[in-house]
Amino acid sequence: MQDVPIQLLESLEKRKDFSKDSFLKAHEQPPVVSIRLNPLKTVENEALFPNMSAIPWNPNGYYLPERPSFVMDPLLHAGAYYVQEASSLFIWEILKQTNVDTQSRVLDLCAAPGGKTTLLASYFTDGLVVANEVIKTRASILVENVSKWGSGNIVVSNNDPKQFAQLPGYFDVLLVDAPCSGSGLFRKEIEWREGWSEANVELCSQRQKRILADAYNALKENGLLIYSTCSFSQEEDEDIVDWILDSFSVENIPLQLDAAWGVEETDSDRHQAKSYRFYPGKTKGEGFFVSVFRKRETSGYAFATATNIVQPTKNERLILDGWVENPKDLYIYKNGNIFHAVARQFADDIALLKNRLYLRKGGTELGEIKGKDLIPSTELALSLLNAEKTNRYEVDYAQAIQFLRKNDLERKDDMVNGWTLITFKQRNLGWIKVLPNRINNYFPMEWRIRKQ
Ligand code: SAM
């Protein structure tokens, strides 16, 4: 097995928070397995797996004693939980300690595949989370994960961080979970050890500054900036923290730690600003770095201008309202031929964001009207919006896997003709259309399980 790069170890050995023995010993062990439950689709402490144990810094986080085959679990596809590295779940503790309003507008600037986005959506229950990913293919994975999560309060954009300069002072919270050299994940991604180099660390640190500088103006006065990486290199961590304090008018926010968590508080060289390091061997999780700031200067203000948002016609609205439980609470709009819904209070936000960004998803996709019928989108199936009167059909494990493979399902006598939600353990998986002598499986081709 490829060793942890020697130059990285040499740089870490100079740090007083680093313990080489425990670090190397931990790197001979497999990574810690952890999940985060979706409060919209599970009940508190629901034991989805045997012997789950609580992660202390996130009420929805749990360690698992071993790694099951997540991909073959229909509940993963239903969005009942997200497989996420334990240390990064600490973002929740930060939001709790800084007392952020759950109605905030939040930008998750580097969001794919969506681990932190879905965490943010669970915290900001009455807020709006804009999850941005600059790389197109990764934005598709983000859309998939966010759709499965089923929160109606997420917008996915596919923009360069520069474009957020067009939203001055709009966000209450800015999370920059920056692309980095990745040394914190060396237990999980062993092949990354070989690709690691000091030159790449330097490249990453330049890019991190660029990303922060591009998006900073989108943060409101008194807004919270959270900067995180999964790198152990000071050039990408505390040195960036010093650069942030040199470049912007922000105040560094210290956090309270429980000694039992094994998280290291560190001081940056120039400003002695507080940051938090998670080392495998000390903390039960992978490598993670985070530092928190509050903006102490005014910004401009982004306001909505006239947009080309298309509203449904009366007839279309009548059709759409039949599919959702509380249509009066929803703002429904049309993007191309597809209808989308967000909570009514975010109508102006959608107009503004659509005007300034390239949106891949804005709230919940409902589907497309053809003739007098809606072809419902899988996003609608996975959301909490479905009307109670919608047909549902509960399947067993084998049938659920057949459905998720997009294979044909057998027409059963107790099925009712028409659009039907397939459910497994009472969680929606997607749509089928039951016809008199067959079933059409509407699970998205690109999401199907391919593993044999
Ligand atoms: N926050 C994600 C999560 O919790 O699932 C992980 C984000 S990952 C550490 C960093 C992301 O930044 C990647 O998805 C990567 O594609 C994106 N990225 C790469 N280059 C970027 C750039 N120049 N500007 C913004 N984001 C970039």
GROMACS .gro file of N, CA and C and ligand atoms in nm, residues 82 84 88 108-117 132-135 138 142 159-161 175-180 185 207 210-211 214 228-230, ligand 1:
model
  135
   82TYR      N    1  -2.785   0.989   0.447
   82TYR     CA    2  -2.676   1.022   0.355
   82TYR      C    3  -2.549   0.962   0.416
   84GLN      N    4  -2.198   0.993   0.508
   84GLN     CA    5  -2.112   1.111   0.519
   84GLN      C    6  -2.008   1.091   0.627
   88SER      N    7  -1.689   1.594   0.914
   88SER     CA    8  -1.751   1.706   0.842
   88SER      C    9  -1.892   1.736   0.894
  108ASP      N   10  -2.382   2.748  -0.032
  108ASP     CA   11  -2.284   2.640  -0.023
  108ASP      C   12  -2.211   2.645  -0.157
  109LEU      N   13  -2.096   2.711  -0.158
  109LEU     CA   14  -2.033   2.752  -0.284
  109LEU      C   15  -1.970   2.636  -0.363
  110CYS      N   16  -1.914   2.540  -0.292
  110CYS     CA   17  -1.845   2.427  -0.357
  110CYS      C   18  -1.919   2.301  -0.310
  111ALA      N   19  -2.031   2.271  -0.370
  111ALA     CA   20  -2.129   2.186  -0.302
  111ALA      C   21  -2.131   2.038  -0.338
  112ALA      N   22  -2.084   2.000  -0.459
  112ALA     CA   23  -2.099   1.859  -0.498
  112ALA      C   24  -2.005   1.770  -0.416
  113PRO      N   25  -2.046   1.649  -0.380
  113PRO     CA   26  -2.171   1.580  -0.419
  113PRO      C   27  -2.294   1.615  -0.335
  114GLY      N   28  -2.278   1.698  -0.231
  114GLY     CA   29  -2.398   1.745  -0.162
  114GLY      C   30  -2.409   1.707  -0.015
  115GLY      N   31  -2.301   1.653   0.042
  115GLY     CA   32  -2.304   1.615   0.183
  115GLY      C   33  -2.339   1.734   0.272
  116LYS      N   34  -2.267   1.843   0.253
  116LYS     CA   35  -2.292   1.958   0.342
  116LYS      C   36  -2.420   2.029   0.302
  117THR      N   37  -2.455   2.025   0.173
  117THR     CA   38  -2.581   2.088   0.131
  117THR      C   39  -2.699   2.025   0.203
  132ASN      N   40  -2.407   2.545  -0.497
  132ASN     CA   41  -2.344   2.572  -0.626
  132ASN      C   42  -2.232   2.472  -0.652
  133GLU      N   43  -2.222   2.430  -0.777
  133GLU     CA   44  -2.109   2.347  -0.818
  133GLU      C   45  -2.065   2.393  -0.956
  134VAL      N   46  -1.934   2.425  -0.967
  134VAL     CA   47  -1.884   2.482  -1.092
  134VAL      C   48  -1.870   2.377  -1.203
  135ILE      N   49  -1.841   2.253  -1.165
  135ILE     CA   50  -1.818   2.149  -1.267
  135ILE      C   51  -1.951   2.083  -1.305
  138ARG      N   52  -2.040   1.722  -1.207
  138ARG     CA   53  -2.057   1.711  -1.062
  138ARG      C   54  -2.187   1.779  -1.018
  142LEU      N   55  -2.491   1.637  -0.774
  142LEU     CA   56  -2.548   1.721  -0.669
  142LEU      C   57  -2.701   1.725  -0.681
  159ASN      N   58  -2.238   2.750  -1.147
  159ASN     CA   59  -2.172   2.875  -1.183
  159ASN      C   60  -2.030   2.881  -1.129
  160ASP      N   61  -1.951   2.966  -1.195
  160ASP     CA   62  -1.819   2.998  -1.142
  160ASP      C   63  -1.840   3.089  -1.020
  161PRO      N   64  -1.757   3.073  -0.915
  161PRO     CA   65  -1.774   3.160  -0.798
  161PRO      C   66  -1.782   3.309  -0.832
  175LEU      N   67  -2.073   2.913   0.305
  175LEU     CA   68  -1.984   2.800   0.334
  175LEU      C   69  -1.894   2.779   0.213
  176VAL      N   70  -1.762   2.787   0.238
  176VAL     CA   71  -1.665   2.755   0.133
  176VAL      C   72  -1.593   2.627   0.176
  177ASP      N   73  -1.644   2.514   0.128
  177ASP     CA   74  -1.583   2.384   0.155
  177ASP      C   75  -1.491   2.360   0.035
  178ALA      N   76  -1.372   2.414   0.046
  178ALA     CA   77  -1.290   2.439  -0.073
  178ALA      C   78  -1.230   2.313  -0.134
  179PRO      N   79  -1.214   2.312  -0.268
  179PRO     CA   80  -1.135   2.204  -0.329
  179PRO      C   81  -0.993   2.213  -0.274
  180CYS      N   82  -0.936   2.098  -0.241
  180CYS     CA   83  -0.807   2.100  -0.172
  180CYS      C   84  -0.723   1.979  -0.212
  185LEU      N   85  -0.833   1.277   0.352
  185LEU     CA   86  -0.910   1.159   0.312
  185LEU      C   87  -0.820   1.044   0.267
  207ARG      N   88  -0.589   2.876  -0.545
  207ARG     CA   89  -0.728   2.864  -0.590
  207ARG      C   90  -0.826   2.895  -0.475
  210ARG      N   91  -0.862   3.262  -0.446
  210ARG     CA   92  -0.942   3.314  -0.557
  210ARG      C   93  -1.092   3.291  -0.533
  211ILE      N   94  -1.124   3.171  -0.490
  211ILE     CA   95  -1.266   3.136  -0.468
  211ILE      C   96  -1.326   3.225  -0.359
  214ASP      N   97  -1.369   3.582  -0.479
  214ASP     CA   98  -1.479   3.595  -0.576
  214ASP      C   99  -1.615   3.601  -0.508
  228SER      N  100  -1.372   2.561   0.512
  228SER     CA  101  -1.327   2.427   0.551
  228SER      C  102  -1.253   2.359   0.437
  229THR      N  103  -1.168   2.264   0.475
  229THR     CA  104  -1.097   2.179   0.377
  229THR      C  105  -1.087   2.037   0.435
  230CYS      N  106  -1.045   1.945   0.350
  230CYS     CA  107  -1.010   1.812   0.402
  230CYS      C  108  -0.860   1.793   0.377
  453SAM     N1  109  -1.907   2.032   0.000
  453SAM     C1  110  -1.903   1.903  -0.067
  453SAM     C2  111  -1.970   1.800   0.021
  453SAM     O1  112  -1.978   1.817   0.143
  453SAM     O2  113  -2.021   1.700  -0.034
  453SAM     C3  114  -1.762   1.865  -0.105
  453SAM     C4  115  -1.696   1.970  -0.186
  453SAM     S1  116  -1.537   1.929  -0.249
  453SAM     C5  117  -1.439   1.942  -0.110
  453SAM     C6  118  -1.496   2.073  -0.339
  453SAM     C7  119  -1.582   2.102  -0.461
  453SAM     O3  120  -1.531   2.220  -0.523
  453SAM     C8  121  -1.580   1.996  -0.567
  453SAM     O4  122  -1.711   1.954  -0.597
  453SAM     C9  123  -1.516   2.062  -0.688
  453SAM     O5  124  -1.573   2.023  -0.810
  453SAM    C10  125  -1.543   2.208  -0.662
  453SAM     N2  126  -1.444   2.298  -0.730
  453SAM    C11  127  -1.335   2.264  -0.800
  453SAM     N3  128  -1.274   2.374  -0.851
  453SAM    C12  129  -1.348   2.479  -0.811
  453SAM    C13  130  -1.338   2.618  -0.833
  453SAM     N4  131  -1.238   2.671  -0.903
  453SAM     N5  132  -1.432   2.697  -0.779
  453SAM    C14  133  -1.532   2.645  -0.706
  453SAM     N6  134  -1.548   2.513  -0.681
  453SAM    C15  135  -1.457   2.432  -0.734
   0.00000   0.00000   0.00000
